[in-house]
Coordinates of N, CA and C in Angstrom, one line a residue:
Chain A
X12 N 91.7 7.2 -41.9 CA 92.3 7.9 -43.2 C 92.8 7.3 -44.7
X13 N 93.3 7.5 -45.0 CA 92.8 6.7 -46.8 C 94.2 6.9 -47.1
X14 N 94.3 4.9 -47.8 CA 95.1 4.4 -48.1 C 95.0 3.1 -48.4
X15 N 95.6 3.9 -50.4 CA 95.7 2.5 -51.3 C 97.2 2.5 -51.6
X16 N 97.1 1.2 -51.7 CA 98.1 0.5 -52.0 C 98.8 -0.2 -53.3
X17 N 99.6 0.4 -54.3 CA 100.2 -0.4 -55.7 C 101.1 -1.8 -55.2
X18 N 101.5 -2.0 -55.5 CA 103.3 -1.8 -56.2 C 103.2 -1.1 -56.6
X19 N 105.0 -0.6 -56.8 CA 105.0 0.3 -58.2 C 105.0 -0.2 -59.1
X20 N 105.9 -1.7 -59.5 CA 106.5 -1.9 -60.7 C 106.1 -3.0 -60.4
X21 N 105.9 -3.4 -61.5 CA 105.8 -4.6 -62.4 C 106.1 -5.5 -63.8
X22 N 106.9 -6.1 -63.7 CA 107.6 -6.8 -65.0 C 106.8 -7.9 -65.9
X23 N 106.6 -8.4 -67.6 CA 105.8 -9.7 -66.9 C 106.3 -9.5 -68.6
X24 N 106.0 -10.9 -69.8 CA 106.5 -11.4 -71.0 C 104.8 -11.0 -71.0
X25 N 105.3 -11.1 -72.5 CA 104.3 -11.5 -74.0 C 103.6 -12.8 -74.1
X26 N 102.0 -12.0 -74.2 CA 101.7 -13.5 -74.1 C 101.2 -14.1 -72.5
X27 N 101.8 -13.7 -71.3 CA 101.5 -14.2 -70.1 C 100.7 -13.9 -69.1
X28 N 100.5 -14.1 -67.8 CA 99.4 -14.0 -66.8 C 100.1 -12.4 -66.4
X29 N 99.7 -11.6 -65.4 CA 100.0 -11.1 -64.6 C 98.9 -10.3 -63.5
X30 N 98.8 -10.8 -62.7 CA 97.3 -9.9 -61.5 C 98.1 -8.4 -60.7
X31 N 97.8 -7.3 -60.4 CA 98.1 -6.6 -60.3 C 97.4 -6.4 -58.7
X32 N 97.7 -6.6 -57.7 CA 97.6 -6.2 -56.4 C 97.2 -4.3 -55.5
X33 N 96.0 -4.4 -55.0 CA 96.0 -3.3 -54.6 C 94.9 -3.6 -52.4
X34 N 95.7 -3.1 -52.2 CA 95.0 -2.9 -50.9 C 94.5 -1.6 -50.2
X35 N 93.7 -1.3 -50.0 CA 92.8 -0.3 -49.7 C 92.2 0.1 -48.3
X36 N 92.4 0.5 -47.3 CA 91.9 1.9 -46.1 C 91.0 3.2 -46.1
X37 N 89.9 3.1 -45.9 CA 89.3 3.9 -46.6 C 88.3 4.0 -45.9
X38 N 88.0 5.3 -44.8 CA 86.5 5.7 -44.8 C 85.6 5.2 -44.9
X39 N 84.8 5.2 -46.1 CA 83.9 4.6 -46.3 C 84.5 3.5 -47.6
X40 N 83.1 2.4 -48.5 CA 83.3 2.3 -49.8 C 82.0 2.3 -50.8
X41 N 82.4 2.7 -51.5 CA 81.3 2.5 -52.9 C 82.0 2.2 -53.5
X42 N 82.3 1.5 -54.0 CA 83.2 1.1 -55.7 C 84.0 0.8 -55.9
X43 N 85.0 0.7 -56.4 CA 86.4 0.1 -56.8 C 87.0 0.0 -58.5
X44 N 87.0 1.2 -58.2 CA 87.2 1.2 -59.9 C 89.0 1.0 -60.5
X45 N 89.5 0.7 -61.2 CA 91.1 0.2 -62.0 C 90.1 1.0 -63.1
X46 N 91.8 1.5 -63.1 CA 91.4 2.7 -64.5 C 93.6 1.8 -65.1
X47 N 93.3 2.2 -66.7 CA 94.5 2.5 -67.4 C 95.1 3.3 -67.5
X48 N 96.1 4.4 -67.9 CA 97.0 5.1 -68.1 C 98.3 5.1 -68.9
X49 N 98.0 4.9 -70.2 CA 99.8 5.1 -70.9 C 100.2 6.3 -70.5
X50 N 101.4 6.5 -69.8 CA 102.2 7.8 -69.7 C 101.9 9.3 -71.0
X51 N 101.4 10.3 -70.0 CA 100.6 11.6 -70.7 C 99.8 11.6 -71.4
X52 N 99.1 10.3 -71.2 CA 97.4 10.0 -71.1 C 96.2 10.4 -70.3
X53 N 95.5 10.2 -71.2 CA 94.6 10.6 -69.5 C 94.2 8.7 -69.4
X54 N 93.9 8.5 -67.7 CA 92.9 6.4 -67.0 C 92.0 7.1 -67.8
X55 N 91.9 5.5 -68.7 CA 90.9 5.1 -69.3 C 90.3 4.2 -68.5
X56 N 88.7 4.0 -68.1 CA 88.7 3.0 -67.4 C 88.8 0.8 -67.9
X57 N 88.4 0.7 -66.7 CA 88.8 -0.6 -67.3 C 88.0 -1.3 -66.5
X58 N 87.6 -1.2 -64.8 CA 86.5 -1.9 -64.4 C 86.2 -1.6 -63.1
X59 N 84.9 -2.7 -62.6 CA 84.3 -1.7 -61.8 C 83.8 -2.7 -60.9
X60 N 83.9 -2.8 -59.5 CA 83.8 -4.1 -58.8 C 83.5 -2.7 -57.2
X61 N 82.3 -4.0 -57.6 CA 80.9 -3.1 -56.2 C 80.9 -4.4 -55.3
X62 N 80.4 -5.7 -55.6 CA 80.3 -6.7 -54.5 C 81.9 -7.4 -54.7
X63 N 81.3 -8.3 -53.4 CA 83.0 -9.7 -53.3 C 82.4 -10.3 -54.6
X64 N 83.8 -10.5 -55.2 CA 83.7 -11.9 -56.5 C 84.5 -10.9 -57.8
X65 N 84.5 -11.8 -58.8 CA 84.7 -11.3 -59.7 C 84.2 -10.9 -61.2
X66 N 85.2 -10.0 -61.3 CA 84.4 -9.8 -63.0 C 85.4 -9.9 -64.1
X67 N 85.2 -10.4 -64.8 CA 85.4 -10.8 -66.3 C 85.1 -9.9 -67.5
X68 N 86.2 -9.4 -67.8 CA 85.8 -8.7 -68.9 C 86.8 -9.1 -70.4
X69 N 86.6 -9.9 -71.5 CA 87.8 -9.6 -72.4 C 89.2 -10.4 -71.6
X70 N 90.3 -9.5 -71.5 CA 92.0 -10.2 -71.3 C 91.1 -9.9 -70.2
X71 N 91.1 -8.5 -68.9 CA 90.6 -8.3 -68.3 C 90.0 -8.4 -67.5
X72 N 90.0 -9.0 -65.8 CA 89.4 -9.3 -64.4 C 89.7 -9.0 -63.5
X73 N 88.7 -8.9 -63.2 CA 89.4 -7.7 -61.5 C 88.3 -8.4 -59.7
X74 N 88.6 -8.6 -59.6 CA 88.4 -9.3 -58.1 C 88.8 -8.7 -56.6
X75 N 87.6 -8.4 -55.6 CA 86.8 -8.0 -55.2 C 86.7 -8.2 -53.8
X76 N 87.5 -8.3 -52.5 CA 86.8 -8.4 -51.7 C 86.7 -7.5 -50.4
X77 N 85.5 -7.5 -49.9 CA 85.4 -5.9 -49.3 C 85.5 -6.2 -48.2
X78 N 85.9 -7.3 -46.9 CA 86.4 -7.6 -46.2 C 87.7 -8.0 -45.4
X79 N 88.4 -7.9 -47.3 CA 89.8 -8.0 -46.6 C 90.2 -6.5 -47.4
X80 N 89.4 -5.4 -47.5 CA 90.3 -4.4 -48.5 C 91.9 -4.6 -49.1
X81 N 90.5 -5.7 -50.2 CA 91.4 -5.6 -51.2 C 90.8 -6.4 -52.6
X82 N 91.7 -6.0 -53.8 CA 91.6 -6.2 -55.2 C 92.7 -6.3 -55.8
X83 N 92.7 -7.4 -57.0 CA 93.1 -7.1 -57.8 C 93.2 -7.1 -59.2
X84 N 93.7 -6.8 -60.4 CA 93.3 -7.1 -61.7 C 94.3 -7.5 -62.5
X85 N 93.6 -8.4 -62.8 CA 94.5 -9.9 -63.3 C 94.1 -9.7 -64.9
X86 N 95.6 -9.4 -66.1 CA 95.7 -9.0 -66.5 C 95.9 -10.4 -68.1
X87 N 95.1 -11.1 -68.5 CA 95.7 -12.4 -69.5 C 96.5 -11.8 -70.8
X88 N 97.1 -13.0 -71.1 CA 97.4 -12.5 -72.6 C 98.1 -11.5 -72.8
X89 N 98.9 -11.2 -72.8 CA 99.3 -9.9 -72.0 C 100.2 -10.0 -73.7
X90 N 100.0 -7.8 -74.0 CA 100.3 -8.3 -75.4 C 101.7 -6.4 -75.0
X91 N 102.2 -6.6 -76.2 CA 103.3 -5.4 -75.6 C 102.1 -4.3 -75.3
X92 N 100.9 -3.9 -76.0 CA 100.3 -2.1 -75.5 C 99.9 -2.4 -74.6
X93 N 99.8 -3.4 -73.9 CA 99.0 -3.6 -72.0 C 100.7 -2.4 -71.4
X94 N 101.2 -2.5 -71.6 CA 102.7 -2.1 -70.8 C 101.6 -0.3 -70.5
X95 N 102.0 -0.3 -69.4 CA 100.7 1.1 -69.4 C 101.2 1.5 -67.4
X96 N 100.2 2.2 -67.0 CA 99.9 2.6 -65.2 C 99.2 1.6 -64.4
X97 N 99.3 1.0 -64.4 CA 97.0 0.9 -63.4 C 96.8 1.1 -62.6
X98 N 96.0 1.7 -62.3 CA 95.3 2.6 -60.9 C 94.4 1.8 -60.6
X99 N 94.3 1.9 -59.2 CA 93.5 1.4 -58.5 C 93.0 2.7 -57.8
X100 N 91.6 3.0 -58.2 CA 90.8 4.0 -57.3 C 89.2 3.6 -56.0
X101 N 89.0 3.9 -55.5 CA 88.2 3.9 -55.0 C 87.7 5.0 -54.6
X102 N 86.0 4.6 -54.4 CA 85.2 5.4 -54.6 C 84.6 5.2 -52.9
X103 N 84.7 6.6 -52.4 CA 83.6 6.3 -51.2 C 82.2 7.1 -51.7
X104 N 82.0 7.2 -49.7 CA 80.5 7.6 -49.5 C 80.3 9.3 -50.8
X105 N 80.6 10.1 -50.9 CA 80.7 10.7 -52.3 C 81.2 9.7 -53.0
X106 N 80.4 11.2 -54.4 CA 81.6 10.3 -55.9 C 83.1 10.4 -56.0
X107 N 83.5 11.3 -55.1 CA 85.4 11.3 -55.4 C 85.8 10.3 -55.7
X108 N 86.4 9.7 -56.5 CA 87.7 9.1 -57.1 C 89.1 9.4 -56.1
X109 N 89.6 8.1 -54.8 CA 90.9 8.1 -54.0 C 91.8 6.8 -54.9
X110 N 92.4 7.3 -55.8 CA 93.2 6.7 -56.3 C 94.7 6.5 -55.3
X111 N 94.9 5.0 -55.9 CA 96.7 4.6 -55.7 C 97.6 5.4 -56.6
X112 N 98.8 5.2 -55.7 CA 100.0 5.5 -56.9 C 99.9 5.3 -58.7
X113 N 99.6 3.7 -58.3 CA 99.2 3.6 -59.7 C 100.6 2.2 -60.0
X114 N 100.6 1.1 -60.7 CA 101.9 0.4 -61.3 C 102.2 0.7 -62.2
X115 N 103.0 0.3 -62.3 CA 103.9 0.7 -64.1 C 104.0 -0.6 -64.2
X116 N 103.4 -1.2 -65.5 CA 103.4 -2.9 -66.4 C 104.7 -2.1 -67.0
X117 N 106.0 -3.0 -67.5 CA 106.4 -3.3 -68.9 C 105.8 -5.2 -69.0
X118 N 105.8 -5.0 -70.1 CA 105.6 -6.1 -70.9 C 106.9 -6.5 -72.2
X119 N 107.2 -7.6 -71.4 CA 108.7 -7.9 -73.1 C 108.4 -8.8 -73.1
X120 N 109.4 -9.1 -74.6 CA 108.9 -9.9 -75.7 C 109.8 -10.7 -75.7
Chain B
X20 N 82.7 7.1 -80.5 CA 81.9 7.0 -78.8 C 82.7 8.3 -78.7
X21 N 81.2 9.2 -77.1 CA 81.9 10.4 -77.2 C 82.8 10.4 -75.6
X22 N 83.8 11.7 -75.8 CA 84.3 11.5 -75.3 C 84.5 13.0 -74.3
X23 N 85.2 12.9 -73.5 CA 85.4 14.8 -72.6 C 87.2 15.3 -73.3
X24 N 86.2 16.1 -73.6 CA 88.3 17.5 -74.5 C 88.3 18.5 -73.3
X25 N 89.3 18.9 -73.4 CA 90.1 19.6 -72.6 C 91.0 20.5 -73.5
X26 N 91.3 21.4 -73.2 CA 91.4 22.2 -74.3 C 92.2 23.7 -73.0
X27 N 93.9 23.8 -73.2 CA 94.7 23.3 -74.8 C 95.0 22.3 -73.6
X28 N 95.4 21.8 -74.4 CA 96.7 20.4 -74.4 C 98.0 21.1 -73.1
X29 N 97.9 21.8 -73.7 CA 99.3 22.7 -72.9 C 99.9 24.2 -72.4
X30 N 100.0 24.3 -71.7 CA 99.7 25.7 -71.1 C 100.3 25.9 -70.1
X31 N 101.3 27.0 -70.9 CA 102.7 27.9 -70.0 C 102.1 28.9 -69.1
X32 N 102.2 29.3 -68.7 CA 102.1 30.9 -68.1 C 103.1 31.1 -66.7
X33 N 103.3 32.6 -66.7 CA 104.6 32.8 -65.5 C 103.4 33.0 -64.0
X34 N 104.5 32.4 -63.0 CA 103.7 32.4 -61.4 C 102.7 34.1 -61.4
X35 N 102.2 34.3 -61.1 CA 101.0 35.4 -60.6 C 99.8 35.2 -62.1
X36 N 100.2 34.7 -62.5 CA 99.1 34.7 -63.6 C 98.4 33.8 -63.2
X37 N 96.9 34.4 -64.3 CA 95.8 33.7 -64.6 C 95.4 32.5 -65.0
X38 N 95.2 31.7 -65.3 CA 94.9 30.5 -66.3 C 93.3 29.7 -65.8
X39 N 92.7 30.3 -67.5 CA 91.4 28.8 -67.4 C 91.5 28.1 -67.7
X40 N 90.8 26.6 -67.2 CA 91.6 25.8 -68.1 C 89.7 24.5 -68.4
X41 N 89.5 24.7 -69.3 CA 88.3 24.3 -70.3 C 88.4 23.3 -70.5
X42 N 87.0 22.5 -70.3 CA 86.5 21.0 -70.5 C 85.2 21.4 -71.1
X43 N 85.4 20.0 -72.1 CA 83.4 19.9 -72.6 C 83.0 18.9 -72.1
X44 N 82.9 18.1 -71.7 CA 81.7 16.9 -70.6 C 80.8 16.8 -71.5
X45 N 80.9 15.0 -71.4 CA 80.2 14.4 -72.2 C 78.8 15.2 -72.2
X46 N 78.1 14.3 -73.2 CA 76.6 15.9 -73.0 C 75.6 15.4 -72.1
X47 N 75.3 14.3 -71.9 CA 74.6 13.2 -70.7 C 74.8 12.9 -69.3
X48 N 75.7 13.6 -69.2 CA 76.2 13.4 -68.0 C 76.2 15.3 -67.3
X49 N 76.1 14.3 -66.5 CA 75.1 16.1 -64.7 C 76.6 15.8 -63.9
X50 N 77.2 15.2 -63.9 CA 78.2 15.1 -62.4 C 79.9 15.3 -63.3
X51 N 80.7 16.8 -62.5 CA 81.1 16.9 -63.5 C 82.6 17.7 -62.7
X52 N 84.2 16.2 -62.8 CA 85.2 16.9 -61.5 C 85.9 17.5 -62.6
X53 N 87.5 17.9 -62.0 CA 88.7 18.1 -62.0 C 89.8 17.7 -60.8
X54 N 90.6 16.7 -61.4 CA 91.3 15.9 -60.4 C 92.7 16.3 -61.3
X55 N 94.3 16.5 -60.9 CA 95.0 17.0 -61.5 C 96.4 15.7 -60.4
X56 N 96.8 16.1 -61.6 CA 98.6 14.4 -61.4 C 99.9 15.6 -61.6
X57 N 100.9 15.5 -60.4 CA 101.6 15.8 -60.4 C 102.6 15.1 -60.9
X58 N 103.7 15.6 -61.7 CA 104.5 14.4 -63.2 C 105.1 13.3 -61.7
X59 N 105.0 12.1 -61.8 CA 105.2 11.5 -61.0 C 104.8 11.1 -59.7
X60 N 103.5 11.8 -59.8 CA 103.1 11.5 -58.0 C 101.4 10.9 -59.0
X61 N 100.6 10.5 -57.8 CA 99.1 9.9 -58.5 C 98.0 10.8 -58.3
X62 N 97.1 10.2 -59.0 CA 95.9 11.0 -59.4 C 95.2 11.6 -58.3
X63 N 94.7 13.3 -57.9 CA 94.1 13.7 -56.4 C 93.2 13.7 -57.2
X64 N 91.6 13.6 -55.8 CA 91.0 15.1 -56.6 C 90.8 16.7 -56.1
X65 N 90.7 17.4 -56.8 CA 90.0 18.6 -56.2 C 89.0 19.5 -56.3
X66 N 88.1 19.4 -56.7 CA 86.7 19.3 -56.8 C 85.4 18.6 -57.7
X67 N 84.9 18.4 -57.0 CA 82.6 17.9 -57.6 C 81.9 19.4 -58.3
X68 N 81.4 19.2 -59.1 CA 80.1 19.6 -59.6 C 79.3 18.7 -60.3
X69 N 78.3 19.3 -59.3 CA 76.6 19.1 -59.8 C 75.6 19.8 -59.3
X70 N 75.0 19.8 -61.1 CA 73.5 21.3 -60.5 C 73.5 22.8 -60.9
X71 N 74.8 22.6 -61.0 CA 75.7 24.3 -61.0 C 76.1 24.5 -59.4
X72 N 76.9 24.1 -58.7 CA 77.2 23.4 -57.8 C 78.4 23.2 -57.4
X73 N 79.1 23.8 -56.3 CA 79.8 22.3 -56.0 C 80.0 21.5 -55.0
X74 N 79.8 20.4 -55.1 CA 79.2 19.3 -54.3 C 80.1 18.6 -53.2
X75 N 81.4 19.2 -53.1 CA 82.7 18.6 -51.9 C 83.9 19.5 -52.8
X76 N 85.0 19.8 -52.9 CA 86.3 19.8 -52.8 C 87.2 19.8 -51.5
X77 N 88.4 19.5 -52.1 CA 89.8 18.6 -51.4 C 89.9 20.1 -50.9
X78 N 91.1 19.7 -50.0 CA 91.7 20.7 -50.0 C 93.2 21.5 -49.9
X79 N 93.4 20.7 -52.1 CA 94.0 21.6 -52.6 C 93.5 23.0 -52.7
X80 N 92.3 22.6 -53.2 CA 91.6 23.8 -54.1 C 90.8 24.5 -53.0
X81 N 91.8 25.4 -52.6 CA 91.2 26.5 -52.1 C 91.0 28.0 -53.0
X82 N 91.0 29.5 -51.8 CA 90.4 29.9 -52.8 C 91.4 30.8 -54.2
X83 N 92.1 30.4 -54.4 CA 92.5 30.4 -55.2 C 92.3 29.5 -56.9
X84 N 91.1 28.6 -56.6 CA 91.1 27.4 -57.8 C 89.2 28.3 -57.3
X85 N 88.6 28.5 -58.6 CA 87.2 28.2 -58.7 C 86.9 27.8 -60.2
X86 N 85.5 27.0 -60.3 CA 85.1 26.5 -60.9 C 84.0 26.9 -61.7
X87 N 83.2 26.9 -63.3 CA 81.9 27.6 -63.4 C 82.0 26.5 -64.5
X88 N 80.0 26.7 -64.7 CA 79.4 26.2 -66.0 C 79.0 27.4 -66.6
X89 N 80.5 27.9 -67.6 CA 79.5 29.3 -68.2 C 78.0 29.4 -69.4
X90 N 78.0 28.2 -69.3 CA 76.7 27.9 -70.5 C 76.4 26.3 -70.6
X91 N 75.9 25.4 -71.7 CA 75.3 24.5 -71.3 C 76.5 23.3 -71.6
X92 N 77.3 23.7 -71.6 CA 77.9 22.8 -72.3 C 80.3 22.0 -72.3
X93 N 80.6 23.5 -71.4 CA 81.5 23.7 -71.4 C 81.6 23.8 -69.6
X94 N 83.0 22.9 -69.2 CA 83.3 23.4 -67.8 C 84.1 23.7 -67.7
X95 N 84.7 25.1 -66.5 CA 86.2 25.2 -66.9 C 86.7 25.8 -65.1
X96 N 88.5 25.4 -65.2 CA 89.1 25.7 -63.7 C 89.2 27.1 -63.7
X97 N 89.7 27.2 -63.1 CA 90.3 29.2 -62.8 C 91.0 28.9 -61.5
X98 N 92.7 29.4 -61.9 CA 92.8 29.5 -61.0 C 94.0 31.0 -60.8
X99 N 93.4 31.7 -60.3 CA 93.2 32.9 -60.1 C 94.9 34.1 -59.9
X100 N 96.3 33.1 -59.6 CA 97.1 33.1 -59.2 C 97.9 32.9 -59.3
X101 N 98.7 32.3 -60.1 CA 99.2 30.6 -60.1 C 100.4 30.4 -59.4
X102 N 100.4 29.2 -58.8 CA 102.0 28.8 -58.4 C 103.1 28.4 -58.6
X103 N 104.5 28.0 -58.8 CA 105.6 26.8 -59.0 C 104.4 25.5 -59.0
X104 N 104.4 25.2 -57.6 CA 104.1 23.9 -57.3 C 102.4 24.0 -58.0
X105 N 101.6 24.3 -58.3 CA 100.6 24.2 -59.8 C 100.6 23.2 -61.0
X106 N 102.0 23.5 -60.8 CA 103.0 22.1 -62.6 C 102.5 21.3 -62.1
X107 N 101.3 20.9 -63.3 CA 100.7 19.2 -62.8 C 99.7 18.9 -63.7
X108 N 99.1 17.7 -64.4 CA 98.5 17.9 -65.1 C 97.5 17.7 -64.5
X109 N 95.9 18.5 -65.4 CA 95.1 18.6 -64.9 C 93.6 17.8 -66.0
X110 N 93.0 17.0 -65.1 CA 92.3 16.3 -65.5 C 90.7 16.5 -65.6
X111 N 90.3 16.5 -66.6 CA 88.7 16.7 -66.9 C 87.6 15.7 -66.1
X112 N 86.4 15.3 -65.4 CA 86.1 14.0 -65.8 C 84.4 14.3 -65.4
X113 N 83.8 12.9 -66.4 CA 82.3 13.5 -66.3 C 81.6 12.0 -66.1
X114 N 80.9 12.4 -66.0 CA 80.0 10.3 -65.1 C 78.2 10.5 -65.3
X115 N 77.8 10.4 -65.6 CA 76.3 9.9 -65.7 C 75.4 10.1 -64.2
X116 N 76.2 8.8 -63.4 CA 76.1 9.6 -62.0 C 76.6 9.5 -61.4
X117 N 76.0 10.1 -59.9 CA 77.8 10.2 -58.7 C 77.9 9.5 -57.8
X118 N 77.4 9.4 -56.7 CA 77.4 7.6 -55.5 C 76.2 6.9 -56.8
X119 N 76.9 5.9 -56.4 CA 76.1 5.2 -56.3 C 76.4 4.5 -58.2
X120 N 76.5 3.3 -58.8 CA 75.4 3.1 -59.5 C 77.3 2.5 -60.2
X121 N 76.9 2.0 -61.6 CA 78.3 1.2 -62.0 C 78.6 2.1 -63.3
X122 N 78.5 3.6 -63.7 CA 79.1 3.9 -64.4 C 80.3 4.5 -63.6
X123 N 81.9 4.5 -64.6 CA 82.1 4.9 -64.3 C 82.5 6.8 -64.2
X124 N 83.4 6.9 -64.4 CA 84.2 8.2 -64.7 C 85.5 8.9 -65.6
X125 N 84.4 8.8 -66.5 CA 85.0 9.5 -68.2 C 86.3 10.5 -68.1
X126 N 87.1 10.4 -68.3 CA 88.6 11.2 -68.3 C 88.9 12.2 -69.5
X127 N 88.5 13.2 -69.1 CA 89.9 13.9 -70.8 C 91.1 13.7 -70.8
X128 N 91.9 14.1 -71.4 CA 93.4 13.7 -72.0 C 94.5 14.7 -71.1
X129 N 93.6 16.0 -71.3 CA 94.2 16.4 -69.1 C 95.6 17.1 -70.0
X130 N 94.9 18.9 -69.5 CA 96.1 20.0 -69.6 C 97.6 19.8 -68.5
X131 N 98.0 20.1 -69.9 CA 99.3 20.5 -69.0 C 99.5 22.1 -68.1
X132 N 99.6 22.2 -67.4 CA 100.6 23.5 -67.1 C 101.6 23.5 -66.0
X133 N 102.1 24.9 -66.5 CA 103.4 24.0 -66.5 C 104.0 26.0 -66.1
X134 N 104.2 26.3 -64.8 CA 104.3 27.6 -64.2 C 105.7 27.7 -63.8
X135 N 106.0 29.6 -65.4 CA 107.5 29.6 -64.9 C 108.3 30.6 -63.5

């Protein structure tokens, strides 16, 4: 079966660092994507991991451990505009994406 | 930056009526997708399309659904006889690559479909 788990909600303070975890159990694995989604808007691509390790992209980093079925998204120097839902999505052998329920992050001043 | 465009942004339809949701994928992309997101729930895969045919479809994509690429730019999703439970945000996405490759799927802003 397919299962992707993320915390439902998180809160953090402006300027802080937050880590959003994602665990997955899928029948195949061909990459993991993180998307940001503001309410009522389209998911926008943040990062991609297919090999174990850390990928860094400015204030955002993403980590993958395939053996543990685990990824996290790290957001540094949080800004108010980072308040959004963060979606973990796994690509299996075919190209469809399987999404988690998303983590709603609220950043407070 | 090129983007996926979807029309209309909001569609209100009576139950039982047919709807067509339209998408213009990014011009050099070859792989096209439809996803839906019921309010408060996760994004769900509906169908993928490549080389003028369906590559894969989910259980949601039953006989009431169809997709078409009528010309070189548009990609449409048709729901033949809408049901109340079809109310959702429908996202079109496109990508350069299918399986493999680091290029992501790019999503349009969605069409909010409301069935009355």
